[in-house]
PDB file of C-alpha atoms in Angstrom:
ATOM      1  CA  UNK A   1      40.570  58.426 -87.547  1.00  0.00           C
ATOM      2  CA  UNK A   2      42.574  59.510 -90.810  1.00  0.00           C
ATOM      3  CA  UNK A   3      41.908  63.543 -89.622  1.00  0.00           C
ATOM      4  CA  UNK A   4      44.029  62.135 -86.508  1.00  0.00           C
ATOM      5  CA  UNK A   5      46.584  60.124 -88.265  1.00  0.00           C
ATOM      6  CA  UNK A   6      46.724  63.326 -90.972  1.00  0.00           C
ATOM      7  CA  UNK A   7      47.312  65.929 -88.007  1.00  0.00           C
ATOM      8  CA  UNK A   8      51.357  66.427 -87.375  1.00  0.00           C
ATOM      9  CA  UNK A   9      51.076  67.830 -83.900  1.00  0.00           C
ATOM     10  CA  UNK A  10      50.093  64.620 -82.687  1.00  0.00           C
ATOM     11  CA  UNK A  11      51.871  61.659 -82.101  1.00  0.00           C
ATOM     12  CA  UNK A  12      50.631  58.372 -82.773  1.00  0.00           C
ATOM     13  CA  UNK A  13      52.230  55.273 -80.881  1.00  0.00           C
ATOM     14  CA  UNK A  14      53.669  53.189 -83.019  1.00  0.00           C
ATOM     15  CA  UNK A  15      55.261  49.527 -82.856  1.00  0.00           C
ATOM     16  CA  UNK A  16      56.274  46.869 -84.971  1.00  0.00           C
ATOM     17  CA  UNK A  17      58.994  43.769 -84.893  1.00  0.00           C
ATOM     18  CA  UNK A  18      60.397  42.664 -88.838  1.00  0.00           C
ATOM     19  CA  UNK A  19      60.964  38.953 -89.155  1.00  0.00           C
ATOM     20  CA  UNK A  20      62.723  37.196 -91.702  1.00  0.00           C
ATOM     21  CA  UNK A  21      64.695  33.993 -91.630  1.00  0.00           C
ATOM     22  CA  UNK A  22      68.044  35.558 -90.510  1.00  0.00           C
ATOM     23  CA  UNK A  23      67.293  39.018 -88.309  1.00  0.00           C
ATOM     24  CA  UNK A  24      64.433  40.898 -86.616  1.00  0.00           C
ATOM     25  CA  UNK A  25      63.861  44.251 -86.169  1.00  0.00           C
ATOM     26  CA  UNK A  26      61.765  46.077 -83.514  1.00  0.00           C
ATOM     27  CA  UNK A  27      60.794  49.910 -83.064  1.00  0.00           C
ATOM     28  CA  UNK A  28      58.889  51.029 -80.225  1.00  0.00           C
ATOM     29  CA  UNK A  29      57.728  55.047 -80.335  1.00  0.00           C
ATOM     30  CA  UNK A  30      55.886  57.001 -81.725  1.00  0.00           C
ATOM     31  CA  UNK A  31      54.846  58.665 -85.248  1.00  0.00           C
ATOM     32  CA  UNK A  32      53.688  62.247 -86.174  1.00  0.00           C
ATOM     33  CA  UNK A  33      52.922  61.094 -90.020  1.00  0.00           C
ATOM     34  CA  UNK A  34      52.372  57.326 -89.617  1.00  0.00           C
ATOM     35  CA  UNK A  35      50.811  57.364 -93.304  1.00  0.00           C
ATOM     36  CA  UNK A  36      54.572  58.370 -94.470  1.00  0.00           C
ATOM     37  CA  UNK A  37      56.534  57.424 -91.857  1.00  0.00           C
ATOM     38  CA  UNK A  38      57.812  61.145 -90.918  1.00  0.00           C
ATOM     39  CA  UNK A  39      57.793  62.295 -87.563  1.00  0.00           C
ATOM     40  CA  UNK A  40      59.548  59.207 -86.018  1.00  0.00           C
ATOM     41  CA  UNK A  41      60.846  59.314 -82.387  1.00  0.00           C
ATOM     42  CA  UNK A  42      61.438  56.029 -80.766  1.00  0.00           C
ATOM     43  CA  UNK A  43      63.733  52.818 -80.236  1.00  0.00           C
ATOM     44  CA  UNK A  44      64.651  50.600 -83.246  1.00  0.00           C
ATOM     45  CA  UNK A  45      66.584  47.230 -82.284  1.00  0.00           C
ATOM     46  CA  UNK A  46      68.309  45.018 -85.109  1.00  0.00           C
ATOM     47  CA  UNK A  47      69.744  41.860 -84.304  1.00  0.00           C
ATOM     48  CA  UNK A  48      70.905  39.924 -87.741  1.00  0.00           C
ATOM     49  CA  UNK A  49      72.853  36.970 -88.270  1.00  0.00           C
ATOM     50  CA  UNK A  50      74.764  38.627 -90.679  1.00  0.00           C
ATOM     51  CA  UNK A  51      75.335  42.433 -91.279  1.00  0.00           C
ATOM     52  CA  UNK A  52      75.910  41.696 -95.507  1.00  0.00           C
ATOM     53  CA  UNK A  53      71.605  41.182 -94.708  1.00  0.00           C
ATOM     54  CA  UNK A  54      71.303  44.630 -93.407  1.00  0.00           C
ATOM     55  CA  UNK A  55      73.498  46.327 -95.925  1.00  0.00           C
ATOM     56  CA  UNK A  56      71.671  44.771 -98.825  1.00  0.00           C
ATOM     57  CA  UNK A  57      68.346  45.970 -97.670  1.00  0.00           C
ATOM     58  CA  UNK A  58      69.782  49.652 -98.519  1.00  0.00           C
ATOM     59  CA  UNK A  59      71.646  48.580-101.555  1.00  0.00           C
ATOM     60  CA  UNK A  60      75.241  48.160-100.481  1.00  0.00           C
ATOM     61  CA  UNK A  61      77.586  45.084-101.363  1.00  0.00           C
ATOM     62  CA  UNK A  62      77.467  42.335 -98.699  1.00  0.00           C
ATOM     63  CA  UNK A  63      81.192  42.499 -98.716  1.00  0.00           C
ATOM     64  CA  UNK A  64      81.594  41.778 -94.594  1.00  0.00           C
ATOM     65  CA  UNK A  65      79.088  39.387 -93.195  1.00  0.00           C
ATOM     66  CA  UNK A  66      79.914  38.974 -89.536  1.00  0.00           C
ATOM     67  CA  UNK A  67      76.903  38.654 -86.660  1.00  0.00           C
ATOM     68  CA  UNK A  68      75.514  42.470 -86.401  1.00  0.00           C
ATOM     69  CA  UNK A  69      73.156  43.586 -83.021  1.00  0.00           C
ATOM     70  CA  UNK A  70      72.438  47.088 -82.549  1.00  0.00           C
ATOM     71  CA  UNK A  71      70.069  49.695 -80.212  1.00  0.00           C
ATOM     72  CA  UNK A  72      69.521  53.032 -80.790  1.00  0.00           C
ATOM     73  CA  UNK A  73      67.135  55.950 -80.600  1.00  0.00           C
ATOM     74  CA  UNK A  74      65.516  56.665 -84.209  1.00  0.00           C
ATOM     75  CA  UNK A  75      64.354  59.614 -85.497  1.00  0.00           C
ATOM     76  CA  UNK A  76      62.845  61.136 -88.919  1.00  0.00           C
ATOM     77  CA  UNK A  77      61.714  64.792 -90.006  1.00  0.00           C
ATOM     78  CA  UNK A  78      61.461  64.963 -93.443  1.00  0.00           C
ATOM     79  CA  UNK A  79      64.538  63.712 -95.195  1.00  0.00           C
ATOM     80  CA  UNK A  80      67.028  63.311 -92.300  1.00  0.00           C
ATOM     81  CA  UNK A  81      67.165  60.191 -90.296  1.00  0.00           C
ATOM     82  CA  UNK A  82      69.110  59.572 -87.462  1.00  0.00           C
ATOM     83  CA  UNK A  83      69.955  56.037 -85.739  1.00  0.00           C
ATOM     84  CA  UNK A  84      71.766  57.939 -82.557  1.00  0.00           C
ATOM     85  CA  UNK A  85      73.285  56.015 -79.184  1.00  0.00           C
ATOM     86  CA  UNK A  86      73.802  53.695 -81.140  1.00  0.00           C
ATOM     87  CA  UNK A  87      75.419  50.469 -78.757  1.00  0.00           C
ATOM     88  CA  UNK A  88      75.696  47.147 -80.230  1.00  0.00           C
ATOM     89  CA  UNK A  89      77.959  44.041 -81.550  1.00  0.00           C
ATOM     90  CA  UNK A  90      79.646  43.550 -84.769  1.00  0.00           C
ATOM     91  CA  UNK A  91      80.748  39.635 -84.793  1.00  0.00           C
ATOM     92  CA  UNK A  92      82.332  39.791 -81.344  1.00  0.00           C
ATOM     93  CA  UNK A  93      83.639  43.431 -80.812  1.00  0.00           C
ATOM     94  CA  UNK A  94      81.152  45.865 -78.891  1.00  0.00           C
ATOM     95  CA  UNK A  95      80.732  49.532 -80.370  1.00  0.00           C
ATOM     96  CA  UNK A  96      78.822  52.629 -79.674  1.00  0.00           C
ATOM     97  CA  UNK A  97      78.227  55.221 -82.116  1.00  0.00           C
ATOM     98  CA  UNK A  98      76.018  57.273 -84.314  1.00  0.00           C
ATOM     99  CA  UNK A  99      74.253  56.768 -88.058  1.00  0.00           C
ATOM    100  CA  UNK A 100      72.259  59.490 -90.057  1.00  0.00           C
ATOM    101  CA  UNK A 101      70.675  59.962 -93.773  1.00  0.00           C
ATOM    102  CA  UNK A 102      70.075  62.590 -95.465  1.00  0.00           C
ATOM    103  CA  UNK A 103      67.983  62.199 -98.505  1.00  0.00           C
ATOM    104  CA  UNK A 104      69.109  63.519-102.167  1.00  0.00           C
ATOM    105  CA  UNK A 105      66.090  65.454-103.433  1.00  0.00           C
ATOM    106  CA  UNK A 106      66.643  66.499-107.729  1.00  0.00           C
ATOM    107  CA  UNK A 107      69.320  63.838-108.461  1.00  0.00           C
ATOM    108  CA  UNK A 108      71.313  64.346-105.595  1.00  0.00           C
ATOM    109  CA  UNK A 109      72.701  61.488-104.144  1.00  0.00           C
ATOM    110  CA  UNK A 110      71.642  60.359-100.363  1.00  0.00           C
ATOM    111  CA  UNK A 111      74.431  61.695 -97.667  1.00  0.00           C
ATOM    112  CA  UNK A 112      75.337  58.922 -95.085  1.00  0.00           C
ATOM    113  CA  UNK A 113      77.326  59.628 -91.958  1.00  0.00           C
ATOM    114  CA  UNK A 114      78.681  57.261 -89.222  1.00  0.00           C
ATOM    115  CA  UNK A 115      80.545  57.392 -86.518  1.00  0.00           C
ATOM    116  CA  UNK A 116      81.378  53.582 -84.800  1.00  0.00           C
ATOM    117  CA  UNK A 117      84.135  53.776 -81.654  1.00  0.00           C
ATOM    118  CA  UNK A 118      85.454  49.753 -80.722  1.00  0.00           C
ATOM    119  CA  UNK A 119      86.958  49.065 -77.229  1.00  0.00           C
ATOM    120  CA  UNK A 120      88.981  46.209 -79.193  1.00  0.00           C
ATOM    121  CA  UNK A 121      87.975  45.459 -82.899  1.00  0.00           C
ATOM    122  CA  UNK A 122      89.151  41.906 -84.362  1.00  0.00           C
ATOM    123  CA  UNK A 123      89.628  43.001 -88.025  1.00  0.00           C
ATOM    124  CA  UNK A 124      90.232  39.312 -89.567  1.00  0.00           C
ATOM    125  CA  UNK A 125      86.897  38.260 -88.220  1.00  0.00           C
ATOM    126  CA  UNK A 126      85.343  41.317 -89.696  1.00  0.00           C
ATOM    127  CA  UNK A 127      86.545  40.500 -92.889  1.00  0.00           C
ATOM    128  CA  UNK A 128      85.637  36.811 -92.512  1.00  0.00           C
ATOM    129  CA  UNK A 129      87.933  35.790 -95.148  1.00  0.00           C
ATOM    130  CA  UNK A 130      87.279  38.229 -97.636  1.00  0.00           C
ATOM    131  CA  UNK A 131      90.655  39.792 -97.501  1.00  0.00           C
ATOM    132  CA  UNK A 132      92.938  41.227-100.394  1.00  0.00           C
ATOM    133  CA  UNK A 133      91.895  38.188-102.668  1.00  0.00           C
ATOM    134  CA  UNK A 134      88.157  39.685-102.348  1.00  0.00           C
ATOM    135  CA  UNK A 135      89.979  42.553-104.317  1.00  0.00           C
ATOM    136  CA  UNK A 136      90.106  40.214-107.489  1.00  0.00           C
ATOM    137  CA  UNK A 137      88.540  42.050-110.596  1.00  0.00           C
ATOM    138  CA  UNK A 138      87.247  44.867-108.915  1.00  0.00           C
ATOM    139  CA  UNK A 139      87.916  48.575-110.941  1.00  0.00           C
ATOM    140  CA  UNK A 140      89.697  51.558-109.106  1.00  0.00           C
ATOM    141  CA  UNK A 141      87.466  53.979-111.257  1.00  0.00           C
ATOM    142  CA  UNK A 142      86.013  56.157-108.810  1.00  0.00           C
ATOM    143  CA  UNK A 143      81.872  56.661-109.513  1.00  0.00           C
ATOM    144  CA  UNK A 144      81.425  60.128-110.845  1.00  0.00           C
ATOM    145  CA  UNK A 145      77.553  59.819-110.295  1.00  0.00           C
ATOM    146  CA  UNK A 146      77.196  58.015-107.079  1.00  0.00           C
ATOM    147  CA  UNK A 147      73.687  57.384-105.684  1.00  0.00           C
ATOM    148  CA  UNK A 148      75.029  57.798-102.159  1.00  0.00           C
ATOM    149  CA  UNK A 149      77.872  59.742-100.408  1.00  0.00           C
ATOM    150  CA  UNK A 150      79.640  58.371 -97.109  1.00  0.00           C
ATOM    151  CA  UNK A 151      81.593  60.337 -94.584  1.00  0.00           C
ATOM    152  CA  UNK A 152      82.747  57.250 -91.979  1.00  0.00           C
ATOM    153  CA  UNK A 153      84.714  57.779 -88.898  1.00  0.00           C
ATOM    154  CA  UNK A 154      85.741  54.730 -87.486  1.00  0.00           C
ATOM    155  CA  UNK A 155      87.969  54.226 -83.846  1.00  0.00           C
ATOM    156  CA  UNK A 156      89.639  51.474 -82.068  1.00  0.00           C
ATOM    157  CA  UNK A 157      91.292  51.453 -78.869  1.00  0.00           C
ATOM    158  CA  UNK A 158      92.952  48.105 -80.033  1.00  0.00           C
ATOM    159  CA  UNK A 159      92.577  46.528 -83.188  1.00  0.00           C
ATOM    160  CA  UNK A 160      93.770  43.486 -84.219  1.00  0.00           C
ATOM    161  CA  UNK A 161      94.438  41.314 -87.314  1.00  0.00           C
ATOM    162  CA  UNK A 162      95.788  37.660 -86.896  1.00  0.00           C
ATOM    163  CA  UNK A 163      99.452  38.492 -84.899  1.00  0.00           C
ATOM    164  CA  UNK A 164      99.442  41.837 -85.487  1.00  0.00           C
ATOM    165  CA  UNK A 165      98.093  44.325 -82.723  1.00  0.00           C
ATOM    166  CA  UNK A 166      97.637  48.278 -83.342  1.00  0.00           C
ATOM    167  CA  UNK A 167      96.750  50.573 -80.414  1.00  0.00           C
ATOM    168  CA  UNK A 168      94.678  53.969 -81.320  1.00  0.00           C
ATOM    169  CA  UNK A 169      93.230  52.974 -84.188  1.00  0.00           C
ATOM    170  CA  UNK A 170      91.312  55.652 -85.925  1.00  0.00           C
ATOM    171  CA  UNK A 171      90.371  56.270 -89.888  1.00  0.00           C
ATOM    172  CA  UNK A 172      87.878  59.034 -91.636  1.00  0.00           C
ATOM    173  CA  UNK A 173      86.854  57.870 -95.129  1.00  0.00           C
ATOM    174  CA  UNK A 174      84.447  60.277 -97.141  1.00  0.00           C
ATOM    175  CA  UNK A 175      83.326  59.332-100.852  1.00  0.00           C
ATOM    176  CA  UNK A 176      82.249  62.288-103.101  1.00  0.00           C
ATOM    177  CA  UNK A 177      81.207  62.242-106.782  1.00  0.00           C
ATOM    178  CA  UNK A 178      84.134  61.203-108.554  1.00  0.00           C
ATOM    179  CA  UNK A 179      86.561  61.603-105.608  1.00  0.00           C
ATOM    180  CA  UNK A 180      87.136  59.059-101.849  1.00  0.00           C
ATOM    181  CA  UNK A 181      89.351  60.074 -99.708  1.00  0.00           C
ATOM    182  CA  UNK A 182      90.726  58.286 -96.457  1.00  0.00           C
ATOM    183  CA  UNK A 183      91.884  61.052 -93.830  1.00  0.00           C
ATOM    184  CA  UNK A 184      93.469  61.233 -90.603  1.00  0.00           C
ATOM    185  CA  UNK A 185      94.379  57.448 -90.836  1.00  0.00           C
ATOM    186  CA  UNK A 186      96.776  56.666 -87.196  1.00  0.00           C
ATOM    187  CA  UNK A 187      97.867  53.996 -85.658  1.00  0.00           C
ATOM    188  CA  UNK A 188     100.144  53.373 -83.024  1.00  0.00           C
ATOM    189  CA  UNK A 189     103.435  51.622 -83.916  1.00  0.00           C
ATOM    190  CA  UNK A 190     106.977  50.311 -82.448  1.00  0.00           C
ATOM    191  CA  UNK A 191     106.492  52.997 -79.853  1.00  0.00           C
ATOM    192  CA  UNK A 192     105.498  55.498 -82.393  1.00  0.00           C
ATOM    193  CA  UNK A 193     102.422  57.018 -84.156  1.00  0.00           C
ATOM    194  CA  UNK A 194     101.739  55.965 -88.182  1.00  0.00           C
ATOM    195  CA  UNK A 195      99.646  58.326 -90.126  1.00  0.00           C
ATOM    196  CA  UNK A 196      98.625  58.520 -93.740  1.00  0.00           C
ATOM    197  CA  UNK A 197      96.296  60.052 -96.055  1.00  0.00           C
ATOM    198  CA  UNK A 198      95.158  58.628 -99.194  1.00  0.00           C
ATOM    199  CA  UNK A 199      93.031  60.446-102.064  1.00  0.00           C
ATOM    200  CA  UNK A 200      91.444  58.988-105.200  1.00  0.00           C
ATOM    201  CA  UNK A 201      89.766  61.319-108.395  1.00  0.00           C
ATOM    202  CA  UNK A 202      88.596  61.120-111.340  1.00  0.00           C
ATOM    203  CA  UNK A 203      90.928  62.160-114.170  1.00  0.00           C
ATOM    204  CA  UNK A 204      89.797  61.288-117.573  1.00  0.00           C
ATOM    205  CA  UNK A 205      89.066  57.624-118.148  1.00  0.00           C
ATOM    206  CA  UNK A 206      91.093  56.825-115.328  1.00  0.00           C
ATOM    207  CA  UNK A 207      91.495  57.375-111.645  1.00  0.00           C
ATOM    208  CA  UNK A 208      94.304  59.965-110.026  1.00  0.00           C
ATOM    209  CA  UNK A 209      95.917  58.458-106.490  1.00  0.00           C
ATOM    210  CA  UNK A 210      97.720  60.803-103.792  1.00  0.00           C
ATOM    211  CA  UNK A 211      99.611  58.608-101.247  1.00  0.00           C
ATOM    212  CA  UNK A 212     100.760  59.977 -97.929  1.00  0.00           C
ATOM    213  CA  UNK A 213     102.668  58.295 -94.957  1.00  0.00           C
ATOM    214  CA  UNK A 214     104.656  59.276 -92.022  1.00  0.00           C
ATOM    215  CA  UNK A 215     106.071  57.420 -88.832  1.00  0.00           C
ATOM    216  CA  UNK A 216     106.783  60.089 -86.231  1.00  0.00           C
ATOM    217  CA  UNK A 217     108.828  58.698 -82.708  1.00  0.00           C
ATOM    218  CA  UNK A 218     109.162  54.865 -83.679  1.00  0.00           C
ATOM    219  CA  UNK A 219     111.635  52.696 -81.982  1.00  0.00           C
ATOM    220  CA  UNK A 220     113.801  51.104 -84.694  1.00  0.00           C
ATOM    221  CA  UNK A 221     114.639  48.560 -82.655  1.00  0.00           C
ATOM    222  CA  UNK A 222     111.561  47.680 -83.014  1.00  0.00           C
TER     223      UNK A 222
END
């Protein structure tokens, strides 16, 4: 009955499966406020063709399109959401990791976190292509008034790009109104360890960049 569906302290079982031509999604849990789908505790499964699909559903650029499959456990209270133990695929390269949203309420823009760790991450096939000509025509002027914020940590034990092979990869990017920053950017290196920082803001009707690089250890040889 509605006085059941309406009551928060109990939860409803819930399951569905999305189909469309190129992915499917399927939850399996349960809902405390089915009518607005709050109170969700379960397992959501994507498996898409191509993740540029998924990130268009929420309004991003489809600027990487490689195969995406991912499990995790979902949950909502209000306006946080959490996609957590998160293990999947992206093209070839297995991950595990964490994503969460929290909803802007009175203009404020939505605050989205992930955290992704590769094994081995094959960054020419995650780029399929795209690459520094995909940079063609696009403006370095920083959004003052975003609709979303990102704070993405991102790991690799190995990653790889054509002939070149980096060990301990690891980047944190966060984008702020009017400000993105790229921190504790590492790599390992002929022997050594590469790090460097990188910070772009707003200054006027342009954008102000901070560059920082240092390669501590390195053979020269090399």
């Amino acid at each position: 009955s509605f006085t059941v569906m309406r009551n928060a302290s109990v939860p409803l079982k819930a399951l569905f499966k999305i189909e469309t031509a190129t992915s499917t999604t399927d939850f399996d849990g349960s809902m405390t406020d089915p009518l607005n789908f709050d109170g969700v505790s379960g397992s959501l499964k994507i498996d898409a063709h191509s993740l540029g699909d998924v990130l268009t559903i929420f309004g991003a650029p489809a600027l990487v399109t490689p195969p995406f499959q991912a499990a995790g456990a979902l949950g909502r209270k209000g306006n946080a959401w959490q996609w957590a133990g998160l293990n999947g695929k992206l093209g070839g390269d297995e991950f595990s990791g964490r994503l969460a949203l929290d909803e802007g309420e009175g203009g404020n823009p939505d605050a989205i976190t992930l955290a992704l760790a590769f094994p081995k991450l094959d960054g020419k096939a995650l780029s399929g292509g795209w690459g520094v000509a995909g940079l063609h025509g696009r403006t370095l002027q920083v959004d003052g008034h975003p609709g979303e914020t990102i704070d993405a940590a991102i790991t690799a034990g190995q990653l790889k790009y054509g002939a070149t092979v980096l060990a301990n990869f690891a980047v944190r990017v966060r984008s702020m109104p009017g400000e993105v920053t790229v921190n504790d950017l590492s790599f390992g290196l002929a022997g050594g360890t590469a790090q460097a920082s990188a910070q772009a803001q707003t200054a006027g009707t342009g954008t102000r960049l901070h560059l920082a690089a240092a390669l501590s250890q390195a053979d020269t040889g090399q």
